[in-house]
Coordinates of C-alpha atoms and ligand atoms in Angstrom, one line a residue:
X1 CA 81.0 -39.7 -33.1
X2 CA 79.6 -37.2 -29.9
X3 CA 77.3 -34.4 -30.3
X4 CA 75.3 -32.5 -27.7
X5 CA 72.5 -31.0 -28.0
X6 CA 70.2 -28.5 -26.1
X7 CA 65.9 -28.5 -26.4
X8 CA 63.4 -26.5 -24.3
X9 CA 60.1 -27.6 -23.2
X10 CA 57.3 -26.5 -24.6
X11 CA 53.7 -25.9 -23.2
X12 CA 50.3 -26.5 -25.5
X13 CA 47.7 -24.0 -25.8
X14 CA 45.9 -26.7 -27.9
X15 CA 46.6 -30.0 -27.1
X16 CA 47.2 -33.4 -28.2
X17 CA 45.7 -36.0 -26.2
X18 CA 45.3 -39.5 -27.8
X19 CA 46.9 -41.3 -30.4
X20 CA 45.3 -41.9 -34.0
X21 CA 43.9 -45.3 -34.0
X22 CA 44.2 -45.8 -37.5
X23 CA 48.1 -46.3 -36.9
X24 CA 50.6 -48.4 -35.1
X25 CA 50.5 -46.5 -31.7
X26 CA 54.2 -46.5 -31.4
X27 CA 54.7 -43.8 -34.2
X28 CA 53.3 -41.5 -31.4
X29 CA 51.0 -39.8 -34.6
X30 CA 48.1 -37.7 -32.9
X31 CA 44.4 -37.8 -33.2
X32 CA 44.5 -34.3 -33.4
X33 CA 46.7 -31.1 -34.5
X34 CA 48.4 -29.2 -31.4
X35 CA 49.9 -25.9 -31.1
X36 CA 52.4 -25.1 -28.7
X37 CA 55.3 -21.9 -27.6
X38 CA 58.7 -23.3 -26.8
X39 CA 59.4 -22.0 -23.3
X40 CA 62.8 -20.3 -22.2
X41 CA 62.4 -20.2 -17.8
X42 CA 64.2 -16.5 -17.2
X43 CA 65.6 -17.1 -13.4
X44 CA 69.3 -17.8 -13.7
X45 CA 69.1 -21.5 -12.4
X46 CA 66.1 -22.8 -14.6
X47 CA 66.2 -22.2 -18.2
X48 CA 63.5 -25.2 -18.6
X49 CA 65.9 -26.8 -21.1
X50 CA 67.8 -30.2 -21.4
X51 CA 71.3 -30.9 -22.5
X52 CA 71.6 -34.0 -24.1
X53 CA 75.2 -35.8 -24.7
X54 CA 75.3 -39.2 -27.1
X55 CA 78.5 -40.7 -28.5
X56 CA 78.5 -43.2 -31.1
X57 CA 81.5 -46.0 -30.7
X58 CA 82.7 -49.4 -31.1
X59 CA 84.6 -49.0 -27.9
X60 CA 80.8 -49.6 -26.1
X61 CA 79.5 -53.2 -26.0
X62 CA 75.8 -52.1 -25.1
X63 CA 73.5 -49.0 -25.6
X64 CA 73.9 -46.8 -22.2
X65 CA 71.4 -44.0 -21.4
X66 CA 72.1 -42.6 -18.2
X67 CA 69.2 -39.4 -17.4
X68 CA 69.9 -37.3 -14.3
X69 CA 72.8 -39.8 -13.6
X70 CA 70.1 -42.5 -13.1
X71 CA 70.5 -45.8 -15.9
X72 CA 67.3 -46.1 -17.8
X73 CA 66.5 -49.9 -18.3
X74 CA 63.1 -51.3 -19.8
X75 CA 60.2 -48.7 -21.3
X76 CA 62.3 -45.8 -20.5
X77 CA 65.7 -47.7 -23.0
X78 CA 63.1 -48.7 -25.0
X79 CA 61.9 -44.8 -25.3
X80 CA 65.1 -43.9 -26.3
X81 CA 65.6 -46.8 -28.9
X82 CA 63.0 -45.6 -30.9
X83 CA 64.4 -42.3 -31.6
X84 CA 68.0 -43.6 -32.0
X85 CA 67.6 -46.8 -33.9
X86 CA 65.8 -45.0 -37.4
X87 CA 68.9 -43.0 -37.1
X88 CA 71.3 -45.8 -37.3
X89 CA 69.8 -47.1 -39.6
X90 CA 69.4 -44.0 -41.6
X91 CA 73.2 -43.4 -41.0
X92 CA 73.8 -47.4 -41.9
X93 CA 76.2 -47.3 -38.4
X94 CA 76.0 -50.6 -36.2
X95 CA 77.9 -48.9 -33.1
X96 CA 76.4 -49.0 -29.7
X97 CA 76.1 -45.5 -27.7
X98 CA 76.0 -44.2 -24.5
X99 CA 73.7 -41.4 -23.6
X100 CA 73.4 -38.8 -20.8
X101 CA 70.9 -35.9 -20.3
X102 CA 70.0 -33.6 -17.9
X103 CA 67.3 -31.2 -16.9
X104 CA 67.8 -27.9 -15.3
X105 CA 63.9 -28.5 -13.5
X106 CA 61.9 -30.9 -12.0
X107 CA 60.8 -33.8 -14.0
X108 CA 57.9 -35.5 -14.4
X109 CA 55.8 -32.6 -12.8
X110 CA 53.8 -31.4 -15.8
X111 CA 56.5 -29.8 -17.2
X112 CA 57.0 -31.8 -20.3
X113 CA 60.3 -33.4 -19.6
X114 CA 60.0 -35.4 -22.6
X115 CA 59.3 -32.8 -25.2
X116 CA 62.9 -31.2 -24.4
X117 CA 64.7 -34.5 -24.1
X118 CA 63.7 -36.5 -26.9
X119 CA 64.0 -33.3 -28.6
X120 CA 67.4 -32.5 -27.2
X121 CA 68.4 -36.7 -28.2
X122 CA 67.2 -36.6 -31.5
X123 CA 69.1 -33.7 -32.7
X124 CA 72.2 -34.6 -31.2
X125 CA 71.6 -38.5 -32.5
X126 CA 71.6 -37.2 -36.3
X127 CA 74.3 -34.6 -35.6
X128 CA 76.9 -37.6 -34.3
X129 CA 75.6 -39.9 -36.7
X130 CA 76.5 -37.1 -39.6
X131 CA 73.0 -36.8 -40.8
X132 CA 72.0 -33.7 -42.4
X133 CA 68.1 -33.4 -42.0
X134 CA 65.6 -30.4 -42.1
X135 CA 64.3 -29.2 -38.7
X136 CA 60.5 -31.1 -40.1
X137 CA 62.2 -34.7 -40.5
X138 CA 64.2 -34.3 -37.1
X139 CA 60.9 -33.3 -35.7
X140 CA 59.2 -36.7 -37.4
X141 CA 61.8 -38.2 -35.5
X142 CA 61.7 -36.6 -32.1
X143 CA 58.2 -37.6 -32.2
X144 CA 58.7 -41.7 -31.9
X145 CA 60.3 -41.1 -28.0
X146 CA 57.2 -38.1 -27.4
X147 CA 54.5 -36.5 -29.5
X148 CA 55.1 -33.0 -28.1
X149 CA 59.0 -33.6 -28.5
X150 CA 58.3 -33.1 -32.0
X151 CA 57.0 -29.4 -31.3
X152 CA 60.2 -28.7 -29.5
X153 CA 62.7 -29.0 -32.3
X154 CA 61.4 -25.2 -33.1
X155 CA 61.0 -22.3 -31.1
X156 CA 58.7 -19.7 -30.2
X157 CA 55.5 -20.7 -31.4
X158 CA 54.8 -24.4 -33.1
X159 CA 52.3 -26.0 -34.9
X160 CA 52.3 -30.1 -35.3
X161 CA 50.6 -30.8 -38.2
X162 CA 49.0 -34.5 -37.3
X163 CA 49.3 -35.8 -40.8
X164 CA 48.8 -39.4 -41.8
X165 CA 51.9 -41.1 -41.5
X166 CA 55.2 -40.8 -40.2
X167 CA 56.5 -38.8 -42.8
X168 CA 53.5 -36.2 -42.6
X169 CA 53.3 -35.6 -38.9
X170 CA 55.6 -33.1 -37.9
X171 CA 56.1 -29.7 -36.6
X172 CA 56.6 -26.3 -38.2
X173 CA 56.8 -22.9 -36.7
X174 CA 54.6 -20.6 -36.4
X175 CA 56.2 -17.5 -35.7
X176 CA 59.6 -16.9 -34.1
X177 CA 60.1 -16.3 -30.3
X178 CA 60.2 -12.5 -30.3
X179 CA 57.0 -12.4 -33.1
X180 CA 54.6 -12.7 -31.1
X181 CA 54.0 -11.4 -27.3
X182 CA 53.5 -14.0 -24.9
X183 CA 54.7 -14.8 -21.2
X184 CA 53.4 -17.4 -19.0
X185 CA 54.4 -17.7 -15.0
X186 CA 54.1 -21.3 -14.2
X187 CA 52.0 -22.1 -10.7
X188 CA 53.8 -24.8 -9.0
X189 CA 51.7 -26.6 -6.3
X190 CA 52.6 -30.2 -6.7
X191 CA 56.2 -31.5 -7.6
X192 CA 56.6 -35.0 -7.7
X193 CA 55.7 -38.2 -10.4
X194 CA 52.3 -38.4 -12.0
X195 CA 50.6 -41.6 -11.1
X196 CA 49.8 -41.9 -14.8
X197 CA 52.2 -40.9 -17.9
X198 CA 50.9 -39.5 -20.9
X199 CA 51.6 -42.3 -22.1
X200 CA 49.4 -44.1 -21.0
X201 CA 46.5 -41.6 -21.3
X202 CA 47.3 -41.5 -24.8
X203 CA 46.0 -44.7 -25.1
X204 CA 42.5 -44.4 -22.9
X205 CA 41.5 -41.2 -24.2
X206 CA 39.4 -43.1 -26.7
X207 CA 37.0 -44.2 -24.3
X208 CA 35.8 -40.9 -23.3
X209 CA 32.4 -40.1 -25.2
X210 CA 33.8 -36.9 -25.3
X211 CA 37.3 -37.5 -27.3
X212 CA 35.4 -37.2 -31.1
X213 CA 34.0 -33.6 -29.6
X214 CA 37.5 -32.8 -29.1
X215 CA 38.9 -33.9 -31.5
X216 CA 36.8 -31.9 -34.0
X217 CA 36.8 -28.8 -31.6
X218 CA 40.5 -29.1 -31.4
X219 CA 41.2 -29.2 -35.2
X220 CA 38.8 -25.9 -35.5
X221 CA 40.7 -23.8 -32.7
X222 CA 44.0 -24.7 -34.1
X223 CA 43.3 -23.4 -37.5
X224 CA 41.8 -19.9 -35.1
X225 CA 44.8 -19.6 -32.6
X226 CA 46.9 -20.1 -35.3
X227 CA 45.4 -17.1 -36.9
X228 CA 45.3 -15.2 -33.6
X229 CA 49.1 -15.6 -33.1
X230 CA 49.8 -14.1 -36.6
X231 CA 47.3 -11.3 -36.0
X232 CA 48.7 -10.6 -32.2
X233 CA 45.8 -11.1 -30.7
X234 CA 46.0 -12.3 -27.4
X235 CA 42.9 -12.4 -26.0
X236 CA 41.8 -14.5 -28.5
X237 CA 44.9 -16.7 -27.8
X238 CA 44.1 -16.8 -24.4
X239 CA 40.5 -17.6 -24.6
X240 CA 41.3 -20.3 -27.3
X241 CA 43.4 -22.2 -25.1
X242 CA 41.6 -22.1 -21.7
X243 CA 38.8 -23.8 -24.1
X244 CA 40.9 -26.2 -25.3
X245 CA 42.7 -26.7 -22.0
X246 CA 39.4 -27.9 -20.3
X247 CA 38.0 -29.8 -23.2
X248 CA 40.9 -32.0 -22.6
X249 CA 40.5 -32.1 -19.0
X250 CA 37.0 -33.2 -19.4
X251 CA 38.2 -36.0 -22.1
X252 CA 40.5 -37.1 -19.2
X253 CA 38.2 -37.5 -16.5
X254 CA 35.6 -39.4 -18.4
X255 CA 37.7 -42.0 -19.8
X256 CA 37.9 -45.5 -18.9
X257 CA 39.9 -45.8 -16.4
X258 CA 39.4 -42.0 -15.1
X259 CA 42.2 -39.7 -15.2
X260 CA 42.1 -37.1 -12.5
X261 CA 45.4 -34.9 -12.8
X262 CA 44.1 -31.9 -10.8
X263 CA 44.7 -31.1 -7.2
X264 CA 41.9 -29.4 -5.2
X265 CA 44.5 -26.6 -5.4
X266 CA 44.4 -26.2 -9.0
X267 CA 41.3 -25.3 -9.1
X268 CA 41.7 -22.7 -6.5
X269 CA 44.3 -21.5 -8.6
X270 CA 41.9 -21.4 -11.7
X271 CA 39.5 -19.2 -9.6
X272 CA 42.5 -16.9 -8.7
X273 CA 43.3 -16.5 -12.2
X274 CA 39.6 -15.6 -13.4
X275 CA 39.0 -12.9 -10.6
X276 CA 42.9 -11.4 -11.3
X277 CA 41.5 -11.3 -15.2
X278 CA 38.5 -9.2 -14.1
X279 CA 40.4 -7.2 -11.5
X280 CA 43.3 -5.9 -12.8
X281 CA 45.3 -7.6 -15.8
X282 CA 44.7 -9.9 -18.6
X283 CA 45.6 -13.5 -18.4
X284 CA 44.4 -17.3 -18.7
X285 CA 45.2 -20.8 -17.6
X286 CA 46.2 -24.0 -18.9
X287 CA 47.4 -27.3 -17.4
X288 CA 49.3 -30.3 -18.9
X289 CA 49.0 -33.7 -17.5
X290 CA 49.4 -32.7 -13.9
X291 CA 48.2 -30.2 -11.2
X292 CA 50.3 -27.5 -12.2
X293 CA 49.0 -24.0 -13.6
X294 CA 50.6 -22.1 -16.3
X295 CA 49.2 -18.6 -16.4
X296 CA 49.4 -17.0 -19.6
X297 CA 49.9 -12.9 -20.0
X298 CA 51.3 -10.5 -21.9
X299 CA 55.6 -10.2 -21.1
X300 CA 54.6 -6.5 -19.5
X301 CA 53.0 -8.3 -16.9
X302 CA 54.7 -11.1 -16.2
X303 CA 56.5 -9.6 -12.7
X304 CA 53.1 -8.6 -11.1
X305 CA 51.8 -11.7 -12.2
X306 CA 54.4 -13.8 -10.6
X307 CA 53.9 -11.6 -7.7
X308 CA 50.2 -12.4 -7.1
X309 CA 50.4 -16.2 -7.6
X310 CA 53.1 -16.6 -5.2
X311 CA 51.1 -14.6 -2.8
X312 CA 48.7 -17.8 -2.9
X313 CA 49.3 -20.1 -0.1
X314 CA 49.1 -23.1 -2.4
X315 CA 51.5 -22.0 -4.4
X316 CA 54.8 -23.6 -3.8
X317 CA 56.8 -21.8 -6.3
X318 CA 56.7 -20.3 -9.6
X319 CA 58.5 -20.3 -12.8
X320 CA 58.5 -17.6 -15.2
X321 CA 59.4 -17.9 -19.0
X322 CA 58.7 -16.4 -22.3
X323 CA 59.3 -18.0 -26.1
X324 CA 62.1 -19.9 -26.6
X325 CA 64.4 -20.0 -29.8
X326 CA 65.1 -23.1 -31.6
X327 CA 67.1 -26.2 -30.2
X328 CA 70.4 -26.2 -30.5
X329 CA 73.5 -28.4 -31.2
X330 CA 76.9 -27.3 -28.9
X331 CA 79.9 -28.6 -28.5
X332 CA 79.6 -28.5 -24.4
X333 CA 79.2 -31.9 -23.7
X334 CA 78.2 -33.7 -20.5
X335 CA 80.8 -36.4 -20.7
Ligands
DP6_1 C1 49.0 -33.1 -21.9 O1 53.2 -38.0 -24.7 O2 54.1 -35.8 -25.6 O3 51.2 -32.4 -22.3 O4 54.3 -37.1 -20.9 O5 55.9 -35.5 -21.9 O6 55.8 -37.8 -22.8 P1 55.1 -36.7 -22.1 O7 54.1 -36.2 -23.2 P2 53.4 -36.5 -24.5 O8 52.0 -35.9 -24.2 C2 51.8 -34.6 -24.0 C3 50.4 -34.4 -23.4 C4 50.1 -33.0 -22.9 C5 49.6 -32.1 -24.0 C6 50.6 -31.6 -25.1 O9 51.7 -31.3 -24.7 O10 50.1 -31.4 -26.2

């Protein structure tokens, strides 16, 4: 009982940031609605996708997950656990399984990691395990390792409905990867591990006197970028998600503890993107959960863009990428 699967990450351009307090925090189910496009990195080595092999057997006498050929014990298992155990139960299959993933880029940098590989393990899961589900209840169930795992079971561009249970908060898509014209060059100026997960932010955002603001802003722009996607407006795309991008930023620095993700560079790189708007071609910013900078444009520009950022001394290297298509099971497995 093996399958492999293959998930890309995804970046928001509105964001989810806290969990709904009005249910058990584990079902990851979001305070607010998000929208996000499934990325697909265009240089030959990073595609910004994970492959994700499980196997189902009796010949295994403990649950194994083994990611970028490290063994995940503890919160990281646990993680896992919660995508794979519904499914065994679902499938009414006691055997234990043993799991390996890999990333083709950095983890743990921003780049959302965890949308593509919980993405990438629940599809494979309920393929091995023989269980035909829609794309919306794989995405319910992608969403118990990582909320924005849910909004990589689709490509191109995603909406995640927060719902009000677990059954009701999933993703759908938008529009298909080639429906609607977006590129985004991604400004790396810090690799390395966050000091704080999103996980755990999740879980303070509540304190910020801000979060309701948010929260209500955030339900209000998704219902308008989702409009702007459909009507191929970018500008309006853009502008939504700078908005959104910073309202979330300020959430995160006025919570209790403070969460400062940015590096003195990424606002320099924020000022860079502003004057290149004025000056010569149209594009906008937004940041994840670290101090990286994705720059979004139009695909025309996506070459001169890269061009100018890496021309930027803080910049250590860039990554460019346009929509993805849907996740994917193959038959190329890692083991
Ligand atoms: C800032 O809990 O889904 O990227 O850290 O990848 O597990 P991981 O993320 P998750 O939170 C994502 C937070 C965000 C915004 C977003 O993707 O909507």
């Amino acid at each position: 009982m093996k399958s492999s699967a293959i998930a890309h990450s995804n970046i928001a351009l509105i964001k989810y940031w806290g969990r709904s307090r009005d249910h058990d925090p584990n079902l990851n189910i979001p305070s607010n609605d998000s929208i996000s496009m499934t990325k697909l990195g265009l240089s030959d080595d990073i595609h910004l996708q994970t492959r994700t092999t499980i196997d189902f057997s009796d010949i295994y006498e403990e649950d194994t997950a083994i990611l970028e050929g490290e063994v995940l014990t503890e919160r990281r298992l646990e993680r896992i656990l919660r995508v794979v155990n519904p499914l065994r139960k679902i499938a009414n299959i006691g055997y234990k399984f043993k799991m390996m993933s890999e990333n083709d880029f950095p983890t743990q940098a921003g780049l959302a990691s965890s949308a593509s590989g919980f993405a990438a393990l629940a599809i494979a899961a309920a393929d091995a395990l023989g269980i035909d589900f829609s794309k919306e209840e794989i995405s319910t169930i992608a969403r118990l390792g990582s909320g924005s795992a849910a909004r990589s079971i689709h490509g191109g561009f995603v909406y995640w409905n927060k719902g009000n249970s677990h059954e009701t908060s999933f993703a759908r898509q938008i529009c298909g990867s080639d429906e609607f014209d977006m590129s985004v060059v991604i400004a790396i100026i810090h690799e390395g591990k966050k000091d704080v997960t999103s996980d755990v932010g999740h879980e303070s955002a509540y304190t910020s006197p801000f979060d309701r603001v948010r929260i209500s802003k955030s339900q209000e722009q998704a219902k308008d970028i989702e409009k702007a996607i459909l009507d191929d407006d970018f500008s309006e795309v853009g502008k939504i998600s700078e908005e959104n991008c910073k309202y979330m930023h300020a959430v995160m620095m006025t919570s209790n503890p403070p969460l400062f993700y940015w590096h003195p560079n990424t606002l320099k790189l924020i000022k860079s993107i502003q004057r290149i708007r004025k000056e010569s071609l149209e594009c906008y910013f937004t940041i994840d959960a670290g101090p990286n900078v994705h720059c979004l444009c139009r695909h025309k520009d996506i070459y001169e863009l890269e061009k100018k950022l890496e021309e930027m001394e803080c910049v250590d290297k860039t990554i460019i990428a346009r929509p993805a298509d849907d996740s994917y099971v193959t038959r190329e497995h890692l083991f």
